[in-house]
Coordinates of C-alpha atoms in Angstrom, one line a residue:
X1 CA -43.9 16.6 52.5
X2 CA -44.9 18.9 49.7
X3 CA -41.6 20.7 50.0
X4 CA -39.7 17.4 49.5
X5 CA -41.8 16.5 46.4
X6 CA -41.1 19.9 44.9
X7 CA -37.3 19.5 45.5
X8 CA -37.4 16.0 44.0
X9 CA -39.2 17.3 40.9
X10 CA -36.7 20.1 40.4
X11 CA -33.7 17.7 40.9
X12 CA -35.3 15.1 38.5
X13 CA -35.7 17.8 35.8
X14 CA -32.1 18.7 36.1
X15 CA -31.0 15.1 35.9
X16 CA -33.1 14.5 32.8
X17 CA -31.5 17.5 31.1
X18 CA -28.0 16.4 31.9
X19 CA -28.8 12.8 30.8
X20 CA -29.9 14.2 27.4
X21 CA -26.6 16.2 27.1
X22 CA -24.6 13.1 28.0
X23 CA -26.4 11.1 25.4
X24 CA -25.7 13.7 22.7
X25 CA -22.0 13.8 23.6
X26 CA -21.9 10.0 23.6
X27 CA -23.4 9.9 20.1
X28 CA -20.9 12.4 18.8
X29 CA -18.0 10.3 20.2
X30 CA -19.4 7.1 18.6
X31 CA -19.1 8.7 15.2
X32 CA -15.7 10.2 15.9
X33 CA -14.3 6.8 17.0
X34 CA -15.1 5.5 13.5
X35 CA -12.4 7.7 12.0
X36 CA -9.1 5.9 11.4
X37 CA -7.1 8.6 13.1
X38 CA -9.2 8.4 16.3
X39 CA -8.9 4.6 16.1
X40 CA -5.1 5.0 16.3
X41 CA -5.4 7.1 19.4
X42 CA -8.3 5.0 20.8
X43 CA -7.2 5.1 24.4
X44 CA -6.8 8.9 24.4
X45 CA -10.2 9.3 22.8
X46 CA -11.8 7.1 25.4
X47 CA -10.1 8.9 28.2
X48 CA -11.4 12.2 26.8
X49 CA -14.9 10.7 26.7
X50 CA -14.7 9.6 30.3
X51 CA -13.4 13.0 31.4
X52 CA -16.3 14.8 29.7
X53 CA -18.7 12.3 31.2
X54 CA -17.2 12.9 34.7
X55 CA -17.5 16.7 34.1
X56 CA -21.2 16.4 33.1
X57 CA -21.9 14.3 36.2
X58 CA -20.0 16.8 38.5
X59 CA -22.0 19.7 37.0
X60 CA -25.2 17.9 37.4
X61 CA -24.5 17.0 41.0
X62 CA -23.3 20.6 41.7
X63 CA -26.6 22.0 40.3
X64 CA -28.7 19.5 42.2
X65 CA -26.9 20.4 45.4
X66 CA -27.4 24.1 44.6
X67 CA -31.2 23.5 44.1
X68 CA -31.4 21.5 47.3
X69 CA -29.4 24.2 49.2
X70 CA -31.4 27.1 47.8
X71 CA -34.7 25.4 48.6
X72 CA -33.4 24.5 52.1
X73 CA -32.5 28.1 52.7
X74 CA -36.0 29.1 51.7
X75 CA -37.5 26.6 54.0
X76 CA -35.1 27.8 56.8
X77 CA -36.5 31.3 56.2
X78 CA -40.0 29.9 56.7
X79 CA -41.0 30.1 53.0
X80 CA -43.6 27.6 51.7
X81 CA -42.0 26.1 48.6
X82 CA -45.4 25.3 47.1
X83 CA -46.6 28.9 47.4
X84 CA -43.2 30.3 46.4
X85 CA -43.1 28.1 43.3
X86 CA -46.7 28.9 42.4
X87 CA -45.9 32.6 42.9
X88 CA -43.0 32.3 40.6
X89 CA -45.1 30.5 38.0
X90 CA -47.9 33.0 38.3
X91 CA -45.4 35.8 37.5
X92 CA -44.6 34.1 34.2
X93 CA -46.9 35.5 31.4
X94 CA -49.7 33.3 30.1
X95 CA -48.3 33.6 26.6
X96 CA -45.2 31.7 27.7
X97 CA -47.3 28.8 28.9
X98 CA -49.3 28.8 25.7
X99 CA -46.1 28.8 23.7
X100 CA -44.6 26.1 25.9
X101 CA -47.7 23.9 25.6
X102 CA -48.0 24.4 21.8
X103 CA -44.3 23.7 21.5
X104 CA -44.5 20.6 23.6
X105 CA -47.4 19.4 21.5
X106 CA -45.5 19.9 18.3
X107 CA -42.5 18.2 19.8
X108 CA -44.5 15.2 20.8
X109 CA -46.1 15.0 17.4
X110 CA -42.8 15.4 15.6
X111 CA -41.0 12.7 17.7
X112 CA -43.9 10.3 17.2
X113 CA -43.8 10.9 13.4
X114 CA -40.0 10.3 13.4
X115 CA -40.4 7.1 15.5
X116 CA -43.1 5.8 13.1
X117 CA -41.0 6.7 10.0
X118 CA -38.0 4.8 11.3
X119 CA -39.4 1.3 10.6
X120 CA -40.3 2.0 6.9
X121 CA -36.9 3.7 6.4
X122 CA -35.1 0.6 7.8
X123 CA -37.2 -1.7 5.7
X124 CA -36.3 0.3 2.6
X125 CA -32.6 0.3 3.4
X126 CA -32.7 -3.5 4.0
X127 CA -34.4 -4.0 0.7
X128 CA -31.7 -1.9 -1.0
X129 CA -29.0 -4.0 0.7
X130 CA -30.6 -7.2 -0.6
X131 CA -30.9 -5.9 -4.1
X132 CA -27.3 -4.6 -4.0
X133 CA -26.0 -8.1 -3.0
X134 CA -27.9 -9.7 -5.9
X135 CA -26.4 -7.4 -8.6
X136 CA -23.8 -9.3 -10.6
X137 CA -21.9 -6.2 -11.4
X138 CA -21.1 -5.6 -7.7
X139 CA -18.5 -8.1 -6.9
X140 CA -17.6 -6.9 -3.4
X141 CA -18.2 -9.2 -0.5
X142 CA -21.7 -9.4 1.0
X143 CA -20.2 -8.4 4.4
X144 CA -18.9 -5.1 2.9
X145 CA -22.3 -4.3 1.4
X146 CA -24.1 -5.2 4.7
X147 CA -21.6 -3.0 6.6
X148 CA -22.2 -0.1 4.2
X149 CA -26.0 -0.2 4.5
X150 CA -25.8 -0.8 8.3
X151 CA -23.7 2.3 8.6
X152 CA -26.1 4.3 6.3
X153 CA -29.0 3.3 8.5
X154 CA -27.2 4.6 11.6
X155 CA -26.3 7.9 9.9
X156 CA -29.8 8.5 8.8
X157 CA -31.4 7.5 12.1
X158 CA -29.0 9.6 14.2
X159 CA -29.3 12.5 11.8
X160 CA -33.1 12.5 11.9
X161 CA -33.2 12.4 15.7
X162 CA -30.7 15.3 15.9
X163 CA -32.7 17.3 13.4
X164 CA -35.9 16.6 15.4
X165 CA -34.1 17.8 18.5
X166 CA -33.2 21.1 16.8
X167 CA -36.8 21.5 15.5
X168 CA -38.0 20.9 19.1
X169 CA -35.8 23.7 20.4
X170 CA -37.4 26.0 17.8
X171 CA -40.9 24.9 18.8
X172 CA -40.0 25.6 22.4
X173 CA -38.7 29.1 21.5
X174 CA -35.2 28.3 22.9
X175 CA -32.7 31.2 22.5
X176 CA -31.4 31.4 18.9
X177 CA -27.8 31.0 20.1
X178 CA -28.7 27.5 21.4
X179 CA -30.4 26.5 18.2
X180 CA -27.4 27.9 16.2
X181 CA -24.9 25.7 18.2
X182 CA -27.2 22.7 17.8
X183 CA -27.2 23.3 14.0
X184 CA -23.4 23.5 14.1
X185 CA -23.3 20.2 16.0
X186 CA -25.7 18.6 13.5
X187 CA -23.6 19.8 10.6
X188 CA -20.4 18.4 12.2
X189 CA -22.1 15.1 12.8
X190 CA -23.4 14.9 9.2
X191 CA -20.0 15.9 7.8
X192 CA -18.3 13.2 9.7
X193 CA -21.0 10.6 9.0
X194 CA -21.3 11.3 5.3
X195 CA -17.5 11.4 4.9
X196 CA -17.2 8.0 6.5
X197 CA -20.1 6.7 4.4
X198 CA -18.4 8.0 1.2
X199 CA -15.2 6.3 2.3
X200 CA -16.9 3.0 2.8
X201 CA -18.7 3.3 -0.5
X202 CA -15.5 4.1 -2.4
X203 CA -13.9 1.0 -0.9
X204 CA -16.8 -1.2 -2.1
X205 CA -16.7 0.4 -5.6
X206 CA -12.9 0.0 -5.9
X207 CA -13.0 -3.6 -4.8
X208 CA -15.8 -4.3 -7.3
X209 CA -13.9 -2.6 -10.1
X210 CA -10.8 -4.5 -9.1
X211 CA -12.5 -7.9 -9.3
X212 CA -14.2 -7.0 -12.6
X213 CA -10.9 -5.9 -14.1
X214 CA -9.2 -9.1 -13.1
X215 CA -12.2 -11.2 -14.4
X216 CA -12.3 -9.6 -17.8
X217 CA -8.6 -9.0 -18.4
X218 CA -7.0 -10.9 -21.3
X219 CA -3.8 -10.6 -23.4
X220 CA -5.9 -9.2 -26.3
X221 CA -7.5 -6.2 -24.6
X222 CA -6.1 -3.1 -22.8
X223 CA -6.9 -4.7 -19.4
X224 CA -3.7 -6.8 -19.8
X225 CA -1.9 -3.9 -18.2
X226 CA -4.0 -4.0 -15.1
X227 CA -2.0 -6.7 -13.3
X228 CA 1.0 -4.3 -13.5
X229 CA -1.0 -1.5 -12.0
X230 CA -3.0 -3.5 -9.4
X231 CA -0.4 -3.0 -6.6
X232 CA -1.3 0.7 -6.6
X233 CA -4.8 0.0 -5.3
X234 CA -3.8 0.0 -1.5
X235 CA -1.9 3.2 -2.1
X236 CA -4.8 4.7 -4.0
X237 CA -7.2 3.7 -1.1
X238 CA -4.9 5.3 1.4
X239 CA -4.7 8.6 -0.6
X240 CA -8.4 8.7 -1.0
X241 CA -8.8 8.1 2.8
X242 CA -6.6 10.9 3.7
X243 CA -8.3 13.2 1.1
X244 CA -11.7 12.5 2.6
X245 CA -10.4 13.0 6.2
X246 CA -8.8 16.3 5.2
X247 CA -12.0 17.4 3.5
X248 CA -14.0 16.4 6.5
X249 CA -11.7 18.4 8.8
X250 CA -11.9 21.4 6.6
X251 CA -15.7 21.4 6.5
X252 CA -15.8 20.9 10.3
X253 CA -13.4 23.8 10.8
X254 CA -15.5 26.1 8.6
X255 CA -18.4 25.5 11.0
X256 CA -16.5 27.0 13.9
X257 CA -16.1 30.8 13.4
X258 CA -13.1 31.1 15.7
X259 CA -10.9 28.8 13.6
X260 CA -12.6 29.1 10.2
X261 CA -9.6 30.8 8.7
X262 CA -7.6 27.5 9.1
X263 CA -9.9 25.9 6.4
X264 CA -7.8 27.4 3.7
X265 CA -5.0 24.9 4.5
X266 CA -7.3 22.0 3.7
X267 CA -7.3 22.5 -0.1
X268 CA -3.5 22.7 0.0
X269 CA -3.3 19.4 1.8
X270 CA -5.6 17.8 -0.6
X271 CA -3.5 19.1 -3.6
X272 CA -0.3 17.8 -2.0
X273 CA -1.9 14.3 -1.5
X274 CA -3.0 14.3 -5.1
X275 CA 0.5 15.3 -6.3
X276 CA 2.0 12.4 -4.3
X277 CA -0.4 9.9 -5.7
X278 CA 0.0 11.2 -9.3
X279 CA 3.8 11.0 -9.0
X280 CA 3.6 7.4 -7.8
X281 CA 1.2 6.5 -10.6
X282 CA 3.3 8.3 -13.3
X283 CA 6.4 6.3 -12.2
X284 CA 4.5 3.0 -12.6
X285 CA 3.0 4.0 -15.9
X286 CA 6.3 5.2 -17.2
X287 CA 8.0 1.9 -16.2
X288 CA 5.2 0.0 -17.9
X289 CA 5.5 2.1 -21.0
X290 CA 9.2 1.5 -21.2
X291 CA 8.9 -2.3 -20.9
X292 CA 6.0 -2.3 -23.4
X293 CA 7.9 -0.2 -25.9
X294 CA 11.3 -1.9 -25.6
X295 CA 10.3 -5.6 -25.0
X296 CA 7.0 -6.1 -26.7
X297 CA 8.3 -6.8 -30.2
X298 CA 8.4 -10.6 -30.9
X299 CA 11.3 -10.1 -33.4
X300 CA 13.9 -9.3 -30.8
X301 CA 16.9 -11.5 -30.7
X302 CA 18.4 -12.7 -27.4
X303 CA 21.2 -10.2 -27.6
X304 CA 18.8 -7.3 -28.3
X305 CA 16.6 -8.4 -25.4
X306 CA 19.6 -8.5 -23.1
X307 CA 20.6 -5.0 -24.2
X308 CA 17.2 -3.6 -23.6
X309 CA 16.9 -5.4 -20.2
X310 CA 20.2 -3.7 -19.3
X311 CA 19.2 -0.2 -20.3
X312 CA 15.6 -0.3 -18.9
X313 CA 16.5 -0.1 -15.1
X314 CA 18.7 3.0 -15.8
X315 CA 15.9 4.7 -17.8
X316 CA 13.5 3.9 -15.0
X317 CA 15.7 5.4 -12.4
X318 CA 16.2 8.6 -14.4
X319 CA 12.5 8.9 -14.9
X320 CA 11.7 8.2 -11.3
X321 CA 14.1 10.9 -10.0
X322 CA 12.8 13.4 -12.7
X323 CA 9.2 12.8 -11.6
X324 CA 10.1 13.1 -7.9
X325 CA 11.9 16.3 -8.6
X326 CA 8.9 17.8 -10.5
X327 CA 6.6 16.7 -7.7
X328 CA 8.8 18.4 -5.1
X329 CA 8.6 21.6 -7.1
X330 CA 4.8 21.4 -7.3
X331 CA 4.5 20.8 -3.6
X332 CA 6.7 23.8 -2.8
X333 CA 4.6 25.9 -5.1
X334 CA 1.4 24.6 -3.4
X335 CA 2.6 25.7 0.0
X336 CA 3.7 29.0 -1.5
X337 CA 7.5 28.6 -1.2
X338 CA 9.6 30.0 -4.0
X339 CA 11.6 27.2 -5.5
X340 CA 14.0 29.4 -7.4
X341 CA 16.5 30.0 -4.5
X342 CA 16.4 26.4 -3.6
X343 CA 17.2 25.3 -7.2
X344 CA 20.0 27.8 -7.4
X345 CA 21.4 26.5 -4.0
X346 CA 21.0 22.9 -5.2
X347 CA 23.0 23.7 -8.3
X348 CA 25.9 25.2 -6.3
X349 CA 25.9 22.3 -3.9
X350 CA 25.7 19.8 -6.8
X351 CA 28.7 21.4 -8.4
X352 CA 30.7 21.3 -5.2
X353 CA 29.8 17.6 -4.6
X354 CA 30.6 16.8 -8.2
X355 CA 34.1 18.3 -7.9
X356 CA 34.7 16.4 -4.6
X357 CA 33.2 13.1 -5.7
X358 CA 35.7 12.0 -8.3
X359 CA 35.2 8.3 -7.6
X360 CA 31.5 8.7 -8.1
X361 CA 32.1 10.3 -11.5
X362 CA 34.6 7.6 -12.4
X363 CA 32.1 4.9 -11.6
X364 CA 29.3 6.6 -13.6
X365 CA 31.5 7.1 -16.7
X366 CA 32.8 3.5 -16.5
X367 CA 29.2 2.4 -16.3
X368 CA 28.3 4.3 -19.4
X369 CA 31.2 2.8 -21.3
X370 CA 30.2 -0.8 -20.2
X371 CA 26.7 -0.2 -21.5
X372 CA 27.5 1.5 -24.8
X373 CA 30.5 -0.6 -25.7
X374 CA 28.6 -3.8 -24.9
X375 CA 31.2 -5.4 -22.6
X376 CA 28.5 -7.5 -20.9
X377 CA 24.7 -7.4 -20.4
X378 CA 22.2 -8.5 -17.8
X379 CA 22.1 -12.3 -17.9
X380 CA 25.7 -12.8 -19.1
X381 CA 28.0 -15.1 -17.3
X382 CA 31.2 -13.2 -16.6
X383 CA 34.4 -13.3 -14.6
X384 CA 36.1 -10.1 -13.4
X385 CA 38.8 -10.3 -10.7
X386 CA 37.6 -12.7 -8.0
X387 CA 34.0 -12.3 -8.9
X388 CA 32.3 -14.8 -11.2
X389 CA 28.7 -15.5 -12.0
X390 CA 25.6 -14.2 -13.8
X391 CA 25.1 -10.4 -14.1
X392 CA 21.9 -9.5 -12.4
X393 CA 22.0 -5.7 -12.7
X394 CA 24.1 -3.0 -14.3
X395 CA 23.6 0.4 -12.6
X396 CA 25.3 3.7 -13.1
X397 CA 27.7 3.1 -10.1
X398 CA 27.8 -0.6 -9.6
X399 CA 27.4 -4.0 -11.2
X400 CA 25.7 -6.9 -9.4
X401 CA 27.0 -10.4 -10.1
X402 CA 25.4 -13.5 -8.6
X403 CA 27.8 -16.4 -8.1
X404 CA 26.4 -19.9 -8.8
X405 CA 26.8 -20.7 -5.1
X406 CA 24.4 -17.8 -4.2
X407 CA 26.8 -15.0 -3.2
X408 CA 26.1 -11.5 -4.5
X409 CA 29.1 -9.6 -5.7
X410 CA 28.6 -5.8 -5.9
X411 CA 31.5 -4.2 -7.7
X412 CA 32.0 -0.5 -8.5
X413 CA 32.2 0.0 -12.2
X414 CA 35.3 2.0 -11.8
X415 CA 37.1 -1.0 -10.2
X416 CA 36.2 -3.4 -13.0
X417 CA 39.4 -4.3 -14.9
X418 CA 39.8 -7.3 -17.2
X419 CA 36.5 -9.1 -18.0
X420 CA 36.0 -12.7 -19.2
X421 CA 32.6 -13.0 -20.8
X422 CA 31.3 -16.6 -21.2
X423 CA 28.1 -15.5 -22.9
X424 CA 29.4 -14.4 -26.4
X425 CA 28.0 -16.6 -29.1
X426 CA 29.2 -20.0 -27.6
X427 CA 31.6 -21.5 -25.1
X428 CA 33.3 -24.9 -24.6
X429 CA 32.6 -27.0 -21.7
X430 CA 36.0 -28.6 -21.0
X431 CA 36.1 -31.9 -19.0
X432 CA 39.3 -33.9 -18.4
X433 CA 39.1 -37.6 -17.5
X434 CA 41.9 -39.6 -15.9
X435 CA 42.2 -43.2 -16.9
X436 CA 44.6 -46.1 -16.4
X437 CA 47.7 -46.4 -18.6
X438 CA 46.7 -49.9 -19.8
X439 CA 43.2 -48.8 -21.0
X440 CA 42.1 -49.2 -24.6
X441 CA 42.2 -45.6 -25.8
X442 CA 40.2 -46.2 -29.0
X443 CA 37.4 -47.9 -27.0
X444 CA 37.5 -45.0 -24.5
X445 CA 37.3 -42.4 -27.3
X446 CA 34.3 -44.2 -28.8
X447 CA 32.5 -44.4 -25.5
X448 CA 33.0 -40.7 -24.8
X449 CA 31.8 -39.7 -28.3
X450 CA 28.7 -41.9 -27.9
X451 CA 28.0 -40.1 -24.6
X452 CA 28.5 -36.8 -26.4
X453 CA 25.7 -37.6 -28.9
X454 CA 23.4 -38.7 -26.1
X455 CA 24.1 -35.5 -24.3
X456 CA 23.2 -33.4 -27.4
X457 CA 19.9 -35.3 -27.8
X458 CA 18.9 -34.7 -24.2
X459 CA 20.0 -31.1 -23.7
X460 CA 19.1 -28.2 -26.0
X461 CA 22.0 -26.2 -24.5
X462 CA 24.5 -28.4 -26.4
X463 CA 25.4 -27.0 -29.8
X464 CA 27.7 -29.8 -31.0
X465 CA 28.3 -33.2 -29.5
X466 CA 31.3 -33.9 -27.2
X467 CA 34.6 -34.5 -28.9
X468 CA 37.8 -36.0 -27.6
X469 CA 40.6 -33.4 -28.0
X470 CA 43.3 -35.9 -27.2
X471 CA 45.7 -36.8 -24.4
X472 CA 46.2 -33.6 -22.3
X473 CA 48.9 -34.9 -19.9
X474 CA 50.9 -38.0 -18.8
X475 CA 50.4 -38.1 -15.0
X476 CA 52.3 -40.2 -12.4
X477 CA 49.3 -42.6 -12.2
X478 CA 47.0 -41.9 -15.1
X479 CA 46.5 -40.5 -18.6
X480 CA 44.5 -37.2 -18.7
X481 CA 42.1 -37.1 -21.7
X482 CA 40.7 -33.7 -22.6
X483 CA 37.1 -33.5 -24.0
X484 CA 35.3 -30.4 -25.3
X485 CA 31.6 -29.7 -25.8
X486 CA 30.3 -26.7 -27.7
X487 CA 27.4 -25.2 -25.7
X488 CA 25.4 -22.0 -25.5
X489 CA 26.8 -19.1 -23.6
X490 CA 26.7 -19.4 -19.8
X491 CA 25.7 -23.1 -19.9
X492 CA 29.2 -24.6 -19.6
X493 CA 29.0 -25.3 -15.8
X494 CA 25.7 -27.2 -16.1
X495 CA 26.9 -29.3 -19.0
X496 CA 30.1 -30.1 -17.2
X497 CA 28.3 -31.5 -14.2
X498 CA 25.9 -33.6 -16.4
X499 CA 28.7 -34.8 -18.7
X500 CA 30.9 -36.1 -15.9
X501 CA 28.0 -38.2 -14.5
X502 CA 27.2 -39.6 -17.9
X503 CA 30.9 -40.5 -18.6
X504 CA 31.1 -42.2 -15.2
X505 CA 27.9 -44.3 -15.8
X506 CA 29.1 -45.2 -19.4
X507 CA 32.5 -46.3 -18.1
X508 CA 30.9 -48.5 -15.4
X509 CA 28.8 -50.2 -18.1
X510 CA 31.8 -50.7 -20.4
X511 CA 34.1 -51.9 -17.6
X512 CA 36.5 -49.0 -18.0
X513 CA 38.2 -48.1 -14.8
X514 CA 39.2 -44.6 -13.8
X515 CA 42.5 -44.1 -12.0
X516 CA 42.0 -45.9 -8.6
X517 CA 44.7 -43.9 -6.9
X518 CA 43.5 -40.5 -8.1
X519 CA 39.9 -40.8 -9.5
X520 CA 39.4 -37.0 -9.4
X521 CA 38.4 -35.0 -12.4
X522 CA 40.9 -32.2 -13.2
X523 CA 39.1 -29.1 -14.6
X524 CA 40.7 -26.3 -16.4
X525 CA 38.8 -23.2 -17.5

């Protein structure tokens, strides 16, 4: 019976040790799973955790079987396990037992102290959470603040227990190599935990600054530009997230002597991420500066504004490519690649492409002439070939024209021939009306001119009231009367539609009949 009790005690001790190892591995994985990259490969991380757990269980079972087998072999040889165990214990020096007892006492006192310190620590953090939520300057949501303090509590709690475990190994005079690896494990845990804590803190701070900037922005202060820069916040958060992850990985790698040399790549990765963010920010700031410098003045005429709206997209494109080019050179320099041969090769390739791409050069040259000779501007209503509509964009290679029915015409600048621009100074909205031969023309003229005055009063697009130009044509069934209305550039189509309806309504009131056999308006541009 005594032999069975001894075997059970030894097996129980092994199980307790392996349960402690399994707990430590589980705590480490709980922290790793909070990292965004591990969340993306969540299934793989969980499989790795299950495999490690299975390995620990197998090792535990194997060691237990080895203990049972060894003790069984001793029993088979007629050994008394109690006497054998006592003999082994008696051979151990008394100093070891004194050290073990003292160490166990210190461990128990330390663990009790840490356990008692946990409650005041949690109360202090809860108080800090409540105070943070009451601060008016912090405009982040209460859930974000609670999540931040909850995570801080977990980090401090787990860190204290791991530190206590390391101190306990020192009290028990465990080999220094074990203590060293435990310190490495603690450092890795704290690096990951503090990195994630900083990331959450930064998110709360950025959200608070964002809300405050929106709250206090006005047209009279510098925060008026913030609405144009606000779309950079998600990109800024993403860059900071990657920088923190790279920094965490670098610090973790430095803890492992075998791969510590790889840590040098971390600073390079951080620098590349910073270059990418700065290039994106410079592009946005440059575009904002261009718009502010070219469109801010209230003294601009409509023509000047159109000219500047036309040239701004081209300048923005040139600046964007210039910044991207400079960023590429800086990135190559960061990864220690000499950019000189690449630039020389790019120049040769560019020359070869330029010689072969004559159509491209023709389009770009034509685009420059269109811009500098002021053939048309963004917002003009033009007709070229079969394309007609409002110019939405003039680029170096193409012009984009939006038809009033919604179609988008994209025309190469080199293919643009004759141009009809309806947006120079003014344009006439020409409407022809077919009436019966026996109609009173003087009465018809008075009604149309009356409608023209009403049209000018209702619509600011009309420069001069509608006038009757005279009889345009003698048709088979009607007389065609031509009317003209002087309107602002590009507004002729709208005024035509409105004028036709007003003439129809006025004729109905006056009893003037349109040609019954052909009551269709004949329009000529």
